Coordinates of C-alpha atoms in Angstrom, one line a residue:
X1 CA 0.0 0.0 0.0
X2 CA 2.8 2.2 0.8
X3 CA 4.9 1.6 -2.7
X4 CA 1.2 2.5 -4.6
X5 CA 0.6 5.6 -2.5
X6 CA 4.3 6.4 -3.5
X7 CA 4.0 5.4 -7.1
X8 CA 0.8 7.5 -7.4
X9 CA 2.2 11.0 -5.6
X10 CA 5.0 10.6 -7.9
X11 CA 3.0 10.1 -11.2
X12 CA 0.7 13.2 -10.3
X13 CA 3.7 15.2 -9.5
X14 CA 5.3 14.0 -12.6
X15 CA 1.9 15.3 -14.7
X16 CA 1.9 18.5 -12.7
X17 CA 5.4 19.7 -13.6
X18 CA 4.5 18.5 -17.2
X19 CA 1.4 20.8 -16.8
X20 CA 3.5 23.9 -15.3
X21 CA 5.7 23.9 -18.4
X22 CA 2.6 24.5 -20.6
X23 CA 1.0 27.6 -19.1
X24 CA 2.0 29.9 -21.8
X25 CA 0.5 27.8 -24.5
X26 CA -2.7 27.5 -22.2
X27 CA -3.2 30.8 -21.8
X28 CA -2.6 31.6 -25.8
X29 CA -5.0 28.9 -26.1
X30 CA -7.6 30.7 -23.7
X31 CA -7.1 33.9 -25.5
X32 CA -8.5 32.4 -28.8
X33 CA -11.9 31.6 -27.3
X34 CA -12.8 35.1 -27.1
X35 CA -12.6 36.3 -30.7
X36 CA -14.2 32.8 -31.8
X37 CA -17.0 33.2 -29.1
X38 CA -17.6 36.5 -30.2
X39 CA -18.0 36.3 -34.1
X40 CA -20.6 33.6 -33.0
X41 CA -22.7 35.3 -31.0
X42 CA -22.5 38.3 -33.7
X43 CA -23.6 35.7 -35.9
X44 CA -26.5 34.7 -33.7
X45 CA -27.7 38.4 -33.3
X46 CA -27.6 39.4 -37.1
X47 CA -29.9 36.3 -37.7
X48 CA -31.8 37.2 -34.8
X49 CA -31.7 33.8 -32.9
X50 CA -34.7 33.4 -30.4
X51 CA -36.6 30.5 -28.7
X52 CA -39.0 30.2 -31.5
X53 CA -36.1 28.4 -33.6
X54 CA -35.8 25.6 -30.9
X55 CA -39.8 24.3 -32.1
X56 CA -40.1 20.7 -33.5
X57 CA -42.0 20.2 -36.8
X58 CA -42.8 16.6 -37.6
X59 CA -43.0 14.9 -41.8
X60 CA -41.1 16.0 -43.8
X61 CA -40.3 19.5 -42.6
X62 CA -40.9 21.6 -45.8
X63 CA -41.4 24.7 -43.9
X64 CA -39.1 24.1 -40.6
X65 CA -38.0 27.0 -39.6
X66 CA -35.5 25.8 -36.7
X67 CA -33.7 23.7 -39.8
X68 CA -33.9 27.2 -41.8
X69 CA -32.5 28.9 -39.3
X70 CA -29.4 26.5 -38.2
X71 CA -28.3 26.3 -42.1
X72 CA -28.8 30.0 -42.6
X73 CA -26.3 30.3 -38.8
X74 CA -23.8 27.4 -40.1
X75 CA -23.8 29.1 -43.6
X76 CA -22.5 32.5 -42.0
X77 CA -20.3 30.6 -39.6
X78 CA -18.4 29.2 -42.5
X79 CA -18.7 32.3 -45.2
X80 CA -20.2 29.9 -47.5
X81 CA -23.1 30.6 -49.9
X82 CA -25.2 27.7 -48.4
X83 CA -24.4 24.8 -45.7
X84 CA -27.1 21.8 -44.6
X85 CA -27.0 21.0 -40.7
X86 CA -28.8 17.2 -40.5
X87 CA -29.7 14.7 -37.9
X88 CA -30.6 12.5 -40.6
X89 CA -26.3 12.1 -41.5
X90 CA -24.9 9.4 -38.9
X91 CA -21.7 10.3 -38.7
X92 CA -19.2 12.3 -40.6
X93 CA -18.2 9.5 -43.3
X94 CA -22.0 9.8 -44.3
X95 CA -22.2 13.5 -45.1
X96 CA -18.4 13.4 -46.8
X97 CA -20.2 10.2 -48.7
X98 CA -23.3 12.4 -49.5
X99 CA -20.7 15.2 -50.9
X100 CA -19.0 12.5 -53.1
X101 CA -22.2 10.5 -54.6
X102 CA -24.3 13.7 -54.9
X103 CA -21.2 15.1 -56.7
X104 CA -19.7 12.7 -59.1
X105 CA -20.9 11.2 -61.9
X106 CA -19.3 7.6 -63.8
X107 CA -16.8 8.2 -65.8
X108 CA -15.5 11.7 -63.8
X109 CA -11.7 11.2 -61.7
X110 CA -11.4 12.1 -58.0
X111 CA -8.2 12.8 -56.6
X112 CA -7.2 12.3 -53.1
X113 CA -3.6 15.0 -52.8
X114 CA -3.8 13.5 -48.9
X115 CA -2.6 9.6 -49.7
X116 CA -5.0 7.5 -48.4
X117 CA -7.8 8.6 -47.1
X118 CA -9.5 7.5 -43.2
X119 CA -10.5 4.1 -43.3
X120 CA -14.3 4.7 -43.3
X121 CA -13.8 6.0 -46.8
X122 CA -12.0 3.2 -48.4
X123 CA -15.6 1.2 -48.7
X124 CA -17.2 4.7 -50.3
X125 CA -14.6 5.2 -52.7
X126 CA -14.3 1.3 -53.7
X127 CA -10.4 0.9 -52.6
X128 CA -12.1 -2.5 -50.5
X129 CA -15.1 -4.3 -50.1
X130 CA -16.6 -4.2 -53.9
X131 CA -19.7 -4.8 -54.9
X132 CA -21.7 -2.5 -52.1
X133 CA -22.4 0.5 -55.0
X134 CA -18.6 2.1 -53.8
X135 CA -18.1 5.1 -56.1
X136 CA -15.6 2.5 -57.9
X137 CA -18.9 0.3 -58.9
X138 CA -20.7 3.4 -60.3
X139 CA -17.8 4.1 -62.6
X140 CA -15.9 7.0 -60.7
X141 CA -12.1 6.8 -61.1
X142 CA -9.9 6.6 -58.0
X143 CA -6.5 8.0 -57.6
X144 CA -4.5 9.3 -55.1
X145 CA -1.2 11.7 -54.4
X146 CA 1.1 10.5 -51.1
X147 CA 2.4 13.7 -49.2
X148 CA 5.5 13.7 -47.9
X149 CA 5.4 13.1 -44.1
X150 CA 8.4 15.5 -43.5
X151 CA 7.5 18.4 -45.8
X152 CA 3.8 18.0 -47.0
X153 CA 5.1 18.2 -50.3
X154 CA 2.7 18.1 -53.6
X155 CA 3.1 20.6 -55.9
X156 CA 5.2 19.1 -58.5
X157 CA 3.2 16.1 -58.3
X158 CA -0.3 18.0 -59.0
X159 CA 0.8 19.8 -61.6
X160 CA 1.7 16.7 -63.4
X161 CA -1.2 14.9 -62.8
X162 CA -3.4 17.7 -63.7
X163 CA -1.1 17.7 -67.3
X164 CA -2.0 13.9 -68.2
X165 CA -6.2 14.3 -66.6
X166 CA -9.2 15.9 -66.0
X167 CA -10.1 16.1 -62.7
X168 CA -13.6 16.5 -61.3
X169 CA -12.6 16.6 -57.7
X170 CA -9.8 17.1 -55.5
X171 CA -10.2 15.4 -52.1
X172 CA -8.4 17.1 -49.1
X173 CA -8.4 15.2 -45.7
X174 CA -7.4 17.8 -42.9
X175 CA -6.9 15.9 -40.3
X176 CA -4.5 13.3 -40.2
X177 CA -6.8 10.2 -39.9
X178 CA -4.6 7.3 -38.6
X179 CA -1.6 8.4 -41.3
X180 CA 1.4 9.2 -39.2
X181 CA 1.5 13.0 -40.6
X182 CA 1.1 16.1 -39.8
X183 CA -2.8 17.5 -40.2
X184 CA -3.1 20.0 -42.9
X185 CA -3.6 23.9 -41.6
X186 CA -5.6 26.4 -43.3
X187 CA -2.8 27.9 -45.5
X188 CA -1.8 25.0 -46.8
X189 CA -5.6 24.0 -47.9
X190 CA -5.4 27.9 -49.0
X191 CA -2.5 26.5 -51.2
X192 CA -3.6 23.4 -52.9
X193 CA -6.7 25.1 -53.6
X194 CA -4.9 27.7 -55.6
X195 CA -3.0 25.7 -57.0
X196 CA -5.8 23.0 -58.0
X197 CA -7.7 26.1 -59.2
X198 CA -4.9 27.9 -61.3
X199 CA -4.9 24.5 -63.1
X200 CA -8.5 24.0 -63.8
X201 CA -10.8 26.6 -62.6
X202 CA -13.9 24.0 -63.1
X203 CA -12.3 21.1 -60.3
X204 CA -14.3 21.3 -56.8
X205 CA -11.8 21.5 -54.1
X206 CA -13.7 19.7 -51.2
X207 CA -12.6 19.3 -47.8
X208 CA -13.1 16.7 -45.4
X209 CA -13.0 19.1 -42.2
X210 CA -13.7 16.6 -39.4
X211 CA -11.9 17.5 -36.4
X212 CA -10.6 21.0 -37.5
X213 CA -13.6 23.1 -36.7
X214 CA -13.0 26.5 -34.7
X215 CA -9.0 25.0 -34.5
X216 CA -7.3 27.8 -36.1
X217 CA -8.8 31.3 -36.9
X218 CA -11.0 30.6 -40.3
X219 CA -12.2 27.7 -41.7
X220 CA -11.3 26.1 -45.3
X221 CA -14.4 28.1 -47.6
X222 CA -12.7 30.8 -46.9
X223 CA -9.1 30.0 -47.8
X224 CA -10.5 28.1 -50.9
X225 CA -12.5 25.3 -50.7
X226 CA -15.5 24.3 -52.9
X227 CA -17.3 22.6 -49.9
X228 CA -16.6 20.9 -46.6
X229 CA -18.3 18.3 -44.4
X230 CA -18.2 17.3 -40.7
X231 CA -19.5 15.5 -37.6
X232 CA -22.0 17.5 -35.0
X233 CA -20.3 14.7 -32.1
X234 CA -16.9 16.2 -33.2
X235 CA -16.1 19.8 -33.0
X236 CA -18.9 21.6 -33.5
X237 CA -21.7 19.8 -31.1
X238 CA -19.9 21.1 -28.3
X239 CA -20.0 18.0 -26.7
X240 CA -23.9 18.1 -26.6
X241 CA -25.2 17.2 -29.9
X242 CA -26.2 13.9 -30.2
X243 CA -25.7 13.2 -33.7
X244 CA -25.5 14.5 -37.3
X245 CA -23.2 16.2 -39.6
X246 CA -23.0 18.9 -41.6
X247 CA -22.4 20.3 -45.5
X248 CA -20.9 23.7 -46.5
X249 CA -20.2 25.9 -49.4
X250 CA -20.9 27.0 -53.1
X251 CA -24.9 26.9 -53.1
X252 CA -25.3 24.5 -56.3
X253 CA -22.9 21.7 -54.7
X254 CA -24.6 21.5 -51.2
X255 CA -28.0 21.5 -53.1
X256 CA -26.2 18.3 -55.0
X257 CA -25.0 17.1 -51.9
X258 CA -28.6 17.3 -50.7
X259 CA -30.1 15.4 -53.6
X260 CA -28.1 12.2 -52.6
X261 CA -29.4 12.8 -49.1
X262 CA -33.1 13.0 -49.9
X263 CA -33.9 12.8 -52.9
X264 CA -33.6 14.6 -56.6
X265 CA -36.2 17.3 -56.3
X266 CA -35.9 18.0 -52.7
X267 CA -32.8 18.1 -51.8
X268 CA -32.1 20.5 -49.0
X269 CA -35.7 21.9 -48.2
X270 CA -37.0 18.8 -46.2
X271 CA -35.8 17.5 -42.9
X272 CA -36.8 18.3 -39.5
X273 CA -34.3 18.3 -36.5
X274 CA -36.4 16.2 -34.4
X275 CA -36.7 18.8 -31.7
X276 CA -32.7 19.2 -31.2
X277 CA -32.7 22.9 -32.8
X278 CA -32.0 24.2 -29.1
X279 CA -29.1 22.2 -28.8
X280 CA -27.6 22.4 -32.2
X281 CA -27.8 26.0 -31.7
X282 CA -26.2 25.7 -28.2
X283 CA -23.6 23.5 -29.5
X284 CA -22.4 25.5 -31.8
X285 CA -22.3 28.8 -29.1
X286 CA -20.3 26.3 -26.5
X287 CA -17.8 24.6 -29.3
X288 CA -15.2 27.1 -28.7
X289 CA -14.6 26.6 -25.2
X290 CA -14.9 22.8 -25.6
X291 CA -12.6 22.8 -28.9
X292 CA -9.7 24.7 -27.0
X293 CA -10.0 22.5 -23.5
X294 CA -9.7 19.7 -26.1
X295 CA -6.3 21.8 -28.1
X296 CA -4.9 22.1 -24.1
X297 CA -5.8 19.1 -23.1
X298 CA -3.7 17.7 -26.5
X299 CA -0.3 19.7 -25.3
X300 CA -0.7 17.8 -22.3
X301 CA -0.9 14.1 -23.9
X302 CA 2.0 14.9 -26.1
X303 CA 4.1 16.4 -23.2
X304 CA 3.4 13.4 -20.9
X305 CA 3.8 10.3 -23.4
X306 CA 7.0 12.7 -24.5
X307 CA 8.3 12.8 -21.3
X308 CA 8.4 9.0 -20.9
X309 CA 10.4 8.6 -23.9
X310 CA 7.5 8.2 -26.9
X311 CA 7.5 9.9 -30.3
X312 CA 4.3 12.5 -30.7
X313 CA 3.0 14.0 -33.7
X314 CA 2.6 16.9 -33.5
X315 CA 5.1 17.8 -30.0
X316 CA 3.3 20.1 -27.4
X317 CA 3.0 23.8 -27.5
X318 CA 2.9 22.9 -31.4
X319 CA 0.7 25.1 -33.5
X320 CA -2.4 22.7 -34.1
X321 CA -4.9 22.5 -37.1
X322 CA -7.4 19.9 -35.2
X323 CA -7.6 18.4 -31.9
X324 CA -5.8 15.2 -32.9
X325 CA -2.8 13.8 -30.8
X326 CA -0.8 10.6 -32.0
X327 CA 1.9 8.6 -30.2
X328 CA 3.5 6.1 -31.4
X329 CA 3.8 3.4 -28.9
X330 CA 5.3 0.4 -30.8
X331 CA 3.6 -2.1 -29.1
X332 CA -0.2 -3.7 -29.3
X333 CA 0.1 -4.1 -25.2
X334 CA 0.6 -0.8 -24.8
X335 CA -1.9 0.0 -26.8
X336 CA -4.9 -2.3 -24.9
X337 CA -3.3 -0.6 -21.8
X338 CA -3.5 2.9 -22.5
X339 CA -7.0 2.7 -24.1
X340 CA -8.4 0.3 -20.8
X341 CA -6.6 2.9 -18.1
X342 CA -8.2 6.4 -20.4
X343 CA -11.8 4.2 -20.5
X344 CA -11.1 3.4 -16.1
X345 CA -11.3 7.1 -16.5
X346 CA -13.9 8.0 -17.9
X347 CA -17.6 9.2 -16.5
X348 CA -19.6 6.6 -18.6
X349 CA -19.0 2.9 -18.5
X350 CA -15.8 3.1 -16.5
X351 CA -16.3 -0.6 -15.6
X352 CA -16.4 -2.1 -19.5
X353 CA -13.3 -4.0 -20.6
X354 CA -11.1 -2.5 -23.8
X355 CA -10.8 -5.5 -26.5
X356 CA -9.7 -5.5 -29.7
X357 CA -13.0 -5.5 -32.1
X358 CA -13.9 -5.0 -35.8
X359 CA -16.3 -2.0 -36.2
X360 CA -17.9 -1.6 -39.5
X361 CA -16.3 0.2 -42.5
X362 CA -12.4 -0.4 -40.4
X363 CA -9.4 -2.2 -42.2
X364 CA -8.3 -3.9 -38.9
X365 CA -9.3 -4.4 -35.3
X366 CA -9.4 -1.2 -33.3
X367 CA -9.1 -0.6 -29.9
X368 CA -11.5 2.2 -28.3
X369 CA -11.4 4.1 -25.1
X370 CA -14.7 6.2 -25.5
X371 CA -16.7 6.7 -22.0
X372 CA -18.5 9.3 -23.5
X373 CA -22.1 10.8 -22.6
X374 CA -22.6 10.7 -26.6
X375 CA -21.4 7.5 -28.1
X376 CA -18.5 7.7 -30.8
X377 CA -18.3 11.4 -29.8
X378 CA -14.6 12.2 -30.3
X379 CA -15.3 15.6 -28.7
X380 CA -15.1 14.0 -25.2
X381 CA -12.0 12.8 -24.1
X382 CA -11.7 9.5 -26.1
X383 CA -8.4 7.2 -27.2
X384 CA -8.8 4.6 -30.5
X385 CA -6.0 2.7 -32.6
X386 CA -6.5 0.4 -35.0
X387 CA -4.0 -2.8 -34.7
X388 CA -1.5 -2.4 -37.5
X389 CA 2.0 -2.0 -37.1
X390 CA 3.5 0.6 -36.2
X391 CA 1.2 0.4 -33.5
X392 CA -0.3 4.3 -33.1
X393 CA -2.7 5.6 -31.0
X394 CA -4.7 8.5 -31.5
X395 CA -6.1 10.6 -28.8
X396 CA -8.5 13.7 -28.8
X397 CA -11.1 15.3 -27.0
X398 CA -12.0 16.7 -24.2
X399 CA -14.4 18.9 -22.4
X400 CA -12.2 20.1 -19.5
X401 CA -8.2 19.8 -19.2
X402 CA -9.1 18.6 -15.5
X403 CA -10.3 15.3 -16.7
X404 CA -7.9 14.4 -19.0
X405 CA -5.5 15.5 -16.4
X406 CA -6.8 13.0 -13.9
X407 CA -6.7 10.4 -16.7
X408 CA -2.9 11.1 -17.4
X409 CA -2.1 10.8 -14.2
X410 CA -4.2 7.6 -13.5
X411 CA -2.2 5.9 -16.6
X412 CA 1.3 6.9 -15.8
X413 CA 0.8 5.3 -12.2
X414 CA -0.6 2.1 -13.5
X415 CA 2.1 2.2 -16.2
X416 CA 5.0 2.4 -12.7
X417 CA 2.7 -0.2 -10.8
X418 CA 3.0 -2.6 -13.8
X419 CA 6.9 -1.6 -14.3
X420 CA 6.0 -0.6 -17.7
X421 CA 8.1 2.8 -17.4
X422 CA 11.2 3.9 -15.0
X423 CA 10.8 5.6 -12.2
X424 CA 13.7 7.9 -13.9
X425 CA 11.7 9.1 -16.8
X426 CA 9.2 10.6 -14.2
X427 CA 11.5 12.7 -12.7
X428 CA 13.0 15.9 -13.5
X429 CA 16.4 17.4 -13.3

């Protein structure tokens, strides 16, 4: 008893100092919320928010004015001519999906300038599992540019490609899905959608924008993009929306992104909200605070796992583009032990056991820590790797540093009680 009370003071000291060391970055952090809190709420006033846009509508919702009023908000939130904000989209992959299918037609090339896209896309675009109407088994053509992990290059590789065909669509992942990489930022989107654009003014640039929302200081439409698409459990639900996702940009693709979503005819002027208008709405006005516990709460992972010797993409204090930490950790054990001690953690089913599982539209196994108060939500402190060599895990989320500060701590004195680090590399000089 007296070696784990030991063990624990010293793996809560050890997360302290870490924490001390990051106070600058914290309060940079802080100072962000403001300015992003307040073009919201200047957002809310000019389209004159008020109770009456919280009412539920039941069929089909021609006239809804609480949907109305969220796509008209979301629209002004990204500066894009038109955005659709859905319950009826169950999860992220199936609005990017939405984008694609409502987009392209057979015979039409989409290029990925990201490599290869998150792993819930590889059944959409066809790369696996043909023969479930993938864009591949419609006729679209598939190919893909690898960036280079050190410098991001792909210029010289774009402008070749775009010599030899004709592109319908550039795809542009932000984040960095399970690639070991660095996650795109807004001027580099700004770039290739220059670029893309300088070559053929007529390709949609579309950006999968999962994870990056309210991040950095604008949002791709701005700095370029065609359209976007997003989860309302990432980012932007403030850790209180309980599903959905989201479309943004030039008016004519949404509507087409729209049509794949209802139907041809209707597209986006149907749908109710099923009474969740209130907290769309309230998600959205909370997401900044949320989105930057989850940015400090990140400098914190990647000092801790850096201080016991791990490699971290991207290192703390880093400037970030989403809320996405990765550590490589070498090892499957490690993995299942991380993920089990973050889930011992966590508010909801702190009691379940973390096993290796398939989960539909995944490559391999993946391991999940995700005690979350929305299921899946990656906006709540959550941990996931799938099990493929080298053996990364990915960790993001977060509604308050304080809990994934009591997590961090929690893990590093398990990891001593199991003598899976040294003493040493707790303590400093």
């Amino acid at each position: 008893m007296k070696n784990k009370n030991y063990n624990y003071k010293l793996a809560e000291e050890m997360v302290i100092s870490v924490e001390e060391g990051l106070k600058g970055i914290f309060n940079e952090r802080s100072n962000q919320i403001y300015y992003k809190l307040n073009n919201i709420l200047k957002i809310f006033k000019e389209e004159k928010v008020s109770t009456s846009h919280f009412n539920q509508s039941t069929g089909s919702g021609h006239d809804d004015l609480s949907r109305q009023k969220i796509d008209e908000v979301f629209a002004k939130f990204f500066q894009a001519e038109k955005s659709a904000v859905r319950m009826q989209f169950v999860s992220g992959t199936h609005a990017i999906s939405s984008v694609l299918f409502g987009i392209l037609r057979p015979g039409d090339l989409m290029l990925s300038v990201t490599g290869t896209p998150y792993d819930t896309l590889e059944e959409v675009i066809g790369i696996r599992g043909k023969g479930k109407g993938s864009l591949l088994d419609l006729g679209v053509e598939y190919r893909q540019i690898s960036m280079d992990e050190k410098t991001n290059s792909y210029e010289d590789k774009l402008v070749d490609f775009f010599k030899h065909n004709k592109c319908k669509l550039v795809f542009i992942q932000k984040s960095c899905g399970y690639s070991w990489r660095k996650s795109l930022n807004n001027n580099q989107i700004k770039q290739i959608c220059n670029l893309v654009h300088s070559l053929n003014p007529e390709t949609i640039c579309f950006v999968d924008n999962c994870y990056g929302e309210l991040v950095e200081d604008s949002e791709p439409i701005i700095n370029g993009a065609n359209i976007i698409a997003g989860s309302l459990i990432k980012n932007l639900g403030g850790t209180i929306v309980p599903t959905g996702g989201y479309i943004a940009g030039d008016y004519e693709l949404v509507e087409m992104a729209c049509c794949r979503l209802t139907a041809p005819g209707i597209g986006a002027d149907a749908g109710i909200n099923f009474g969740y208008g209130r907290l769309i709405l309230q998600g959205l006005f909370l997401a900044p605070q949320m989105v930057h516990e989850s940015l400090k709460g990140a400098d914190l992972v990647a000092a801790v796992f850096k201080k016991l010797g791990f490699i971290v993409l991207p290192e703390p204090k880093s400037y970030r583009s989403d809320i996405i930490q990765a550590v490589r950790l070498n090892n499957p054990h490690l993995i299942q032990k991380v993920c089990q001690s973050f889930q011992n953690s966590s508010p909801i089913d702190s009691f379940l056991n973390v096993i290796p599982s398939p989960m539909s539209g995944y490559d391999s196994n993946l391991l999940m820590s995700g005690g979350t108060f929305i299921e899946g939500s990656t906006s709540e402190f959550s941990a996931d790797a799938p099990l493929r060599d080298p053996f990364n895990i990915f960790i993001q989320g977060g509604s308050h540093i304080a809990h994934i500060k009591i997590a961090l701590i929690q893990l590093v004195f398990e990891l001593l009680e199991e003598n899976l680090i040294e003493k040493e590399s707790l303590i400093f000089p």
